[in-house]
XYZ file of C-alpha atoms in Angstrom:
356
model
C -77.507 -7.357 10.267
C -74.703 -9.121 12.097
C -75.437 -11.664 14.934
C -73.643 -11.534 18.209
C -71.178 -14.079 16.799
C -70.634 -12.000 13.765
C -72.427 -14.450 11.455
C -74.484 -13.182 8.593
C -78.317 -13.864 8.901
C -79.714 -15.276 5.691
C -83.196 -16.401 4.702
C -84.299 -19.988 4.207
C -84.910 -19.344 0.559
C -81.351 -18.024 0.169
C -79.985 -21.172 1.780
C -82.117 -23.335 -0.393
C -80.994 -21.404 -3.414
C -77.363 -21.904 -2.442
C -77.882 -25.639 -1.869
C -79.766 -25.997 -5.090
C -83.058 -27.034 -3.493
C -86.382 -25.373 -4.354
C -87.609 -22.845 -1.852
C -90.860 -23.595 0.094
C -93.403 -20.914 -0.208
C -94.152 -19.198 3.014
C -91.268 -20.783 4.813
C -90.086 -18.853 7.770
C -86.639 -17.181 7.642
C -84.234 -18.990 9.938
C -80.873 -17.626 11.047
C -77.856 -19.917 10.162
C -74.081 -19.845 10.963
C -71.238 -21.348 8.933
C -69.643 -24.439 10.374
C -66.468 -23.904 12.406
C -64.455 -26.252 10.194
C -65.366 -24.390 7.055
C -64.263 -21.007 8.481
C -60.953 -22.432 9.716
C -60.307 -23.969 6.319
C -60.914 -20.643 4.668
C -58.507 -18.854 7.018
C -55.847 -21.511 6.431
C -56.151 -21.108 2.667
C -55.767 -17.375 3.011
C -52.677 -17.811 5.212
C -51.158 -20.308 2.796
C -51.748 -17.946 -0.077
C -50.033 -15.163 1.927
C -46.895 -17.293 2.693
C -44.348 -18.200 -0.039
C -44.280 -21.826 -0.997
C -41.083 -23.899 -0.848
C -40.958 -23.758 -4.626
C -41.203 -19.992 -4.502
C -38.386 -19.868 -1.921
C -36.147 -22.096 -4.037
C -36.943 -20.006 -7.088
C -36.120 -16.724 -5.294
C -32.878 -18.146 -3.946
C -31.883 -19.381 -7.386
C -32.706 -16.004 -8.898
C -30.629 -14.248 -6.219
C -27.701 -16.598 -6.815
C -28.017 -16.045 -10.549
C -28.075 -12.280 -10.004
C -24.939 -12.540 -7.835
C -23.210 -14.651 -10.466
C -24.190 -12.243 -13.211
C -22.901 -9.314 -11.105
C -19.621 -11.145 -10.440
C -19.294 -11.846 -14.146
C -20.028 -8.199 -14.882
C -17.401 -7.083 -12.322
C -14.856 -9.520 -13.766
C -15.613 -8.318 -17.270
C -15.225 -4.704 -16.149
C -11.875 -5.517 -14.496
C -10.657 -7.317 -17.602
C -11.820 -4.409 -19.733
C -9.900 -1.968 -17.516
C -6.777 -4.144 -17.750
C -7.183 -4.379 -21.507
C -7.519 -0.602 -21.767
C -4.422 -0.133 -19.571
C -2.443 -2.560 -21.749
C -3.691 -0.776 -24.841
C -2.689 2.607 -23.389
C 0.774 1.266 -22.576
C 1.095 -0.176 -26.065
C 0.023 3.133 -27.586
C 2.569 4.963 -25.401
C 5.304 2.593 -26.594
C 4.177 3.140 -30.173
C 4.216 6.913 -29.676
C 7.731 6.736 -28.240
C 8.902 4.542 -31.113
C 7.282 6.904 -33.603
C 8.948 9.879 -31.911
C 12.330 8.170 -32.190
C 11.611 7.320 -35.804
C 10.591 10.915 -36.451
C 13.822 12.148 -34.856
C 15.859 9.751 -36.985
C 13.916 10.818 -40.043
C 14.483 14.476 -39.195
C 18.202 13.808 -38.887
C 18.130 11.987 -42.225
C 16.189 14.859 -43.789
C 18.760 17.321 -42.487
C 21.505 15.168 -43.943
C 19.804 15.077 -47.331
C 18.870 18.743 -47.400
C 21.986 20.011 -45.655
C 24.306 18.487 -43.085
C 24.468 19.538 -39.461
C 28.120 18.476 -39.278
C 31.145 20.711 -39.166
C 34.729 20.130 -40.310
C 38.121 21.388 -39.223
C 40.980 21.844 -41.669
C 44.461 23.321 -41.697
C 47.770 23.086 -43.581
C 47.530 19.264 -44.116
C 44.428 19.893 -46.253
C 46.085 22.471 -48.520
C 45.326 21.574 -52.134
C 42.668 18.963 -51.277
C 38.964 18.993 -52.088
C 36.946 20.193 -49.121
C 33.292 19.301 -48.401
C 30.726 21.372 -50.251
C 28.003 20.821 -47.673
C 28.976 21.930 -44.157
C 27.160 23.551 -41.265
C 30.316 25.164 -39.882
C 34.072 24.994 -40.362
C 37.053 25.538 -38.069
C 40.274 26.626 -39.752
C 43.741 26.173 -38.290
C 45.578 29.498 -38.258
C 49.054 28.020 -37.835
C 51.218 25.694 -39.855
C 51.758 23.129 -37.108
C 53.687 25.503 -34.830
C 52.346 28.621 -33.165
C 55.105 30.669 -34.812
C 54.136 29.662 -38.374
C 51.161 30.568 -40.556
C 48.955 28.092 -42.386
C 50.043 28.609 -46.029
C 46.488 28.205 -47.377
C 44.781 30.168 -44.612
C 43.174 32.667 -47.014
C 41.627 29.964 -49.213
C 40.358 27.988 -46.242
C 38.904 31.101 -44.602
C 36.901 31.809 -47.757
C 35.707 28.191 -47.790
C 34.724 28.358 -44.096
C 32.631 31.470 -44.637
C 30.618 29.527 -47.212
C 29.270 27.226 -44.490
C 25.518 27.203 -43.919
C 25.619 28.137 -40.229
C 22.478 26.050 -39.707
C 23.604 24.765 -36.283
C 22.611 27.048 -33.426
C 25.480 28.457 -31.328
C 28.088 27.348 -33.877
C 29.295 30.226 -36.081
C 29.836 29.293 -39.717
C 33.548 30.195 -39.655
C 35.759 29.559 -36.616
C 39.487 29.400 -35.925
C 41.958 27.353 -33.906
C 45.486 28.084 -32.756
C 48.405 25.729 -32.223
C 49.746 26.139 -28.694
C 52.997 25.263 -26.924
C 55.367 26.227 -24.117
C 59.044 25.679 -24.996
C 60.309 27.294 -21.778
C 62.438 24.271 -20.844
C 64.451 24.712 -24.061
C 64.284 28.501 -24.202
C 67.909 28.716 -25.365
C 66.679 27.254 -28.656
C 63.686 29.579 -28.934
C 64.077 32.979 -30.559
C 60.509 34.023 -29.742
C 60.711 33.540 -25.946
C 59.862 36.863 -24.249
C 62.425 38.834 -22.298
C 60.066 41.224 -20.525
C 56.413 41.876 -19.851
C 53.972 42.838 -17.096
C 51.725 39.869 -16.348
C 49.281 38.611 -13.684
C 52.208 36.523 -12.396
C 54.541 39.484 -12.095
C 57.253 40.775 -14.393
C 58.775 38.553 -17.047
C 62.596 38.727 -16.981
C 63.310 36.264 -19.781
C 63.518 33.185 -17.555
C 61.456 30.005 -17.481
C 58.802 31.368 -15.160
C 55.051 31.646 -14.840
C 55.262 35.292 -15.866
C 57.259 34.639 -19.049
C 55.094 31.624 -19.880
C 52.014 33.845 -19.683
C 53.713 36.530 -21.785
C 54.713 33.942 -24.382
C 51.074 32.899 -24.751
C 49.864 36.483 -25.097
C 52.421 37.259 -27.809
C 51.732 34.072 -29.801
C 47.978 34.779 -29.856
C 48.534 38.422 -30.774
C 50.918 37.498 -33.573
C 48.502 34.876 -34.945
C 45.604 37.339 -34.975
C 47.412 40.360 -36.377
C 50.087 38.825 -38.594
C 48.357 35.672 -39.865
C 44.556 35.996 -39.733
C 44.100 39.664 -40.568
C 45.983 39.682 -43.899
C 44.592 36.278 -44.935
C 41.035 37.395 -44.175
C 41.472 40.598 -46.123
C 42.805 38.609 -49.066
C 39.763 36.319 -48.881
C 37.466 39.345 -48.530
C 36.016 38.071 -45.255
C 35.847 39.581 -41.780
C 39.302 40.207 -40.286
C 38.255 41.317 -36.787
C 39.239 38.847 -34.012
C 35.998 39.616 -32.172
C 33.967 38.117 -35.035
C 35.367 34.611 -34.489
C 35.364 31.815 -31.971
C 38.997 30.870 -31.251
C 39.943 27.399 -30.014
C 43.241 26.733 -28.240
C 44.534 23.423 -29.618
C 46.365 21.560 -26.833
C 48.183 18.409 -28.020
C 51.212 16.427 -26.856
C 52.802 16.587 -30.329
C 53.741 20.203 -29.629
C 56.557 21.331 -27.309
C 55.480 21.478 -23.673
C 57.184 21.588 -20.325
C 57.100 18.249 -18.539
C 58.053 16.432 -15.362
C 56.348 18.290 -12.516
C 53.320 20.173 -11.296
C 55.318 23.400 -11.732
C 55.821 22.517 -15.403
C 52.079 22.011 -15.865
C 51.412 25.298 -14.092
C 53.697 27.075 -16.565
C 51.923 25.362 -19.463
C 48.607 26.549 -18.054
C 49.996 30.086 -17.753
C 50.795 30.065 -21.491
C 47.205 29.146 -22.330
C 45.960 31.809 -19.925
C 48.097 34.400 -21.745
C 46.652 33.359 -25.117
C 43.111 33.455 -23.782
C 43.766 36.844 -22.153
C 44.753 38.439 -25.470
C 41.747 37.029 -27.354
C 39.332 37.949 -24.574
C 40.759 41.476 -24.582
C 39.673 41.623 -28.241
C 36.139 40.532 -27.273
C 36.532 37.186 -29.021
C 34.914 33.923 -27.936
C 37.484 31.412 -26.666
C 37.379 27.648 -26.085
C 39.849 24.812 -25.494
C 40.462 21.697 -27.597
C 42.087 18.451 -26.471
C 41.428 14.989 -25.125
C 41.039 14.411 -21.414
C 44.271 12.401 -21.373
C 46.401 14.974 -23.196
C 44.944 17.850 -21.208
C 45.760 16.041 -17.979
C 49.372 15.471 -19.009
C 49.962 19.006 -20.282
C 47.814 21.209 -18.043
C 46.382 19.134 -15.235
C 43.849 20.652 -12.857
C 42.689 24.173 -13.658
C 41.871 26.359 -10.624
C 38.599 28.235 -10.651
C 40.370 31.603 -10.510
C 42.006 30.885 -13.891
C 40.580 32.646 -16.944
C 40.397 29.191 -18.552
C 37.686 28.130 -16.098
C 34.236 28.259 -17.676
C 35.455 28.085 -21.292
C 33.724 25.713 -23.709
C 35.402 22.383 -24.458
C 35.938 20.795 -27.877
C 36.794 17.152 -27.312
C 38.790 14.975 -29.709
C 39.052 11.219 -29.954
C 35.557 9.916 -30.774
C 35.366 6.886 -33.078
C 32.336 7.888 -35.136
C 29.205 10.019 -35.050
C 27.417 7.767 -32.555
C 30.434 7.820 -30.256
C 30.680 11.590 -30.693
C 27.107 11.972 -29.481
C 27.910 9.880 -26.413
C 31.105 11.855 -25.778
C 29.028 15.014 -25.434
C 28.218 13.721 -21.946
C 31.890 13.533 -20.901
C 33.405 15.965 -18.435
C 34.626 19.287 -19.854
C 38.335 20.072 -19.801
C 37.972 22.944 -17.347
C 35.755 23.588 -14.316
C 32.511 25.324 -15.124
C 32.909 24.560 -18.811
C 30.574 22.817 -21.258
C 31.349 20.262 -23.947
C 29.976 21.852 -27.105
C 31.861 20.034 -29.887
C 33.196 16.505 -30.376
C 35.586 15.529 -33.168
C 35.897 12.216 -34.983
C 37.797 11.208 -38.126
C 36.061 9.776 -41.168
C 37.516 9.379 -44.675
C 40.742 11.060 -43.492
C 38.859 14.245 -42.633
C 38.062 15.701 -39.222
C 34.301 15.772 -38.627
C 32.702 17.673 -35.761
C 29.386 17.062 -34.033
C 27.769 19.962 -32.188
C 26.477 18.921 -28.775
C 24.095 21.877 -28.523
């Protein structure tokens, strides 16, 4: 039972037993109540056990601080790891790029060992000389220095050109170039100056005009194709059709050109347009060869309506192969054109690097 105060009623013998005293037989059971101080002490002990001690608080705080430090260290380590991985990735990218460049250089070296990617151009100065056995393509000069003369060893050099490997894309194994000129300012000394002709610039009447300059170019290209190349090609047992060749118009200051005015340059341009017109009428590929300086002095600006506009450019004047590669990025000689070949001289022989 519980008393009104909530104390437990115990017997006298139970109290005696708890106190260690012997129980008295027949003693009457008396109700007892714990002392107030004892109950309060018990409650205080329970409260103290329920609350953390100062030592516990210090220990928890230290553990929390240690956890924070460990987390910060972990975050720092993760950041450093990420930076290390980024540096490693960058290093690997640099290594890959270096390896790619090495592979490209090795590929170029392999091509050189197994077969060159270079081309050569030859003409009458190389008659009787030993020509390279290994060549990707060759360009043969049709004329003997002047547009009115034939290269005396054209047949032999055509046969040699056709033995080129042709391993460079967009560069036929055997190609041709023509000497060009416009002697209209000294036409009294020129037996081949035209006296008539129907041209895009009107009728040629034998004078020093745009029309006769154009007609002169047409006739010089026609004569070179029909009178020089065709018989030499047949003798060499190679293709004699103009349409089977790329023809380059060689424009250099060493030949006879009109000088002194924009009109003179326009007449020079008309001659080249006449040459290109004949070759294009035969379905041949046509390009122009010069340096930027010489082209500017001889031809000057080419209008976009000209049939020279859009032709490929073969640039001269590079110092070596490395310079030739850089020169591929120079401006073409005509608007809308593309630099496809660059020439440099090595061992007294014209070498040619294909830009594409």
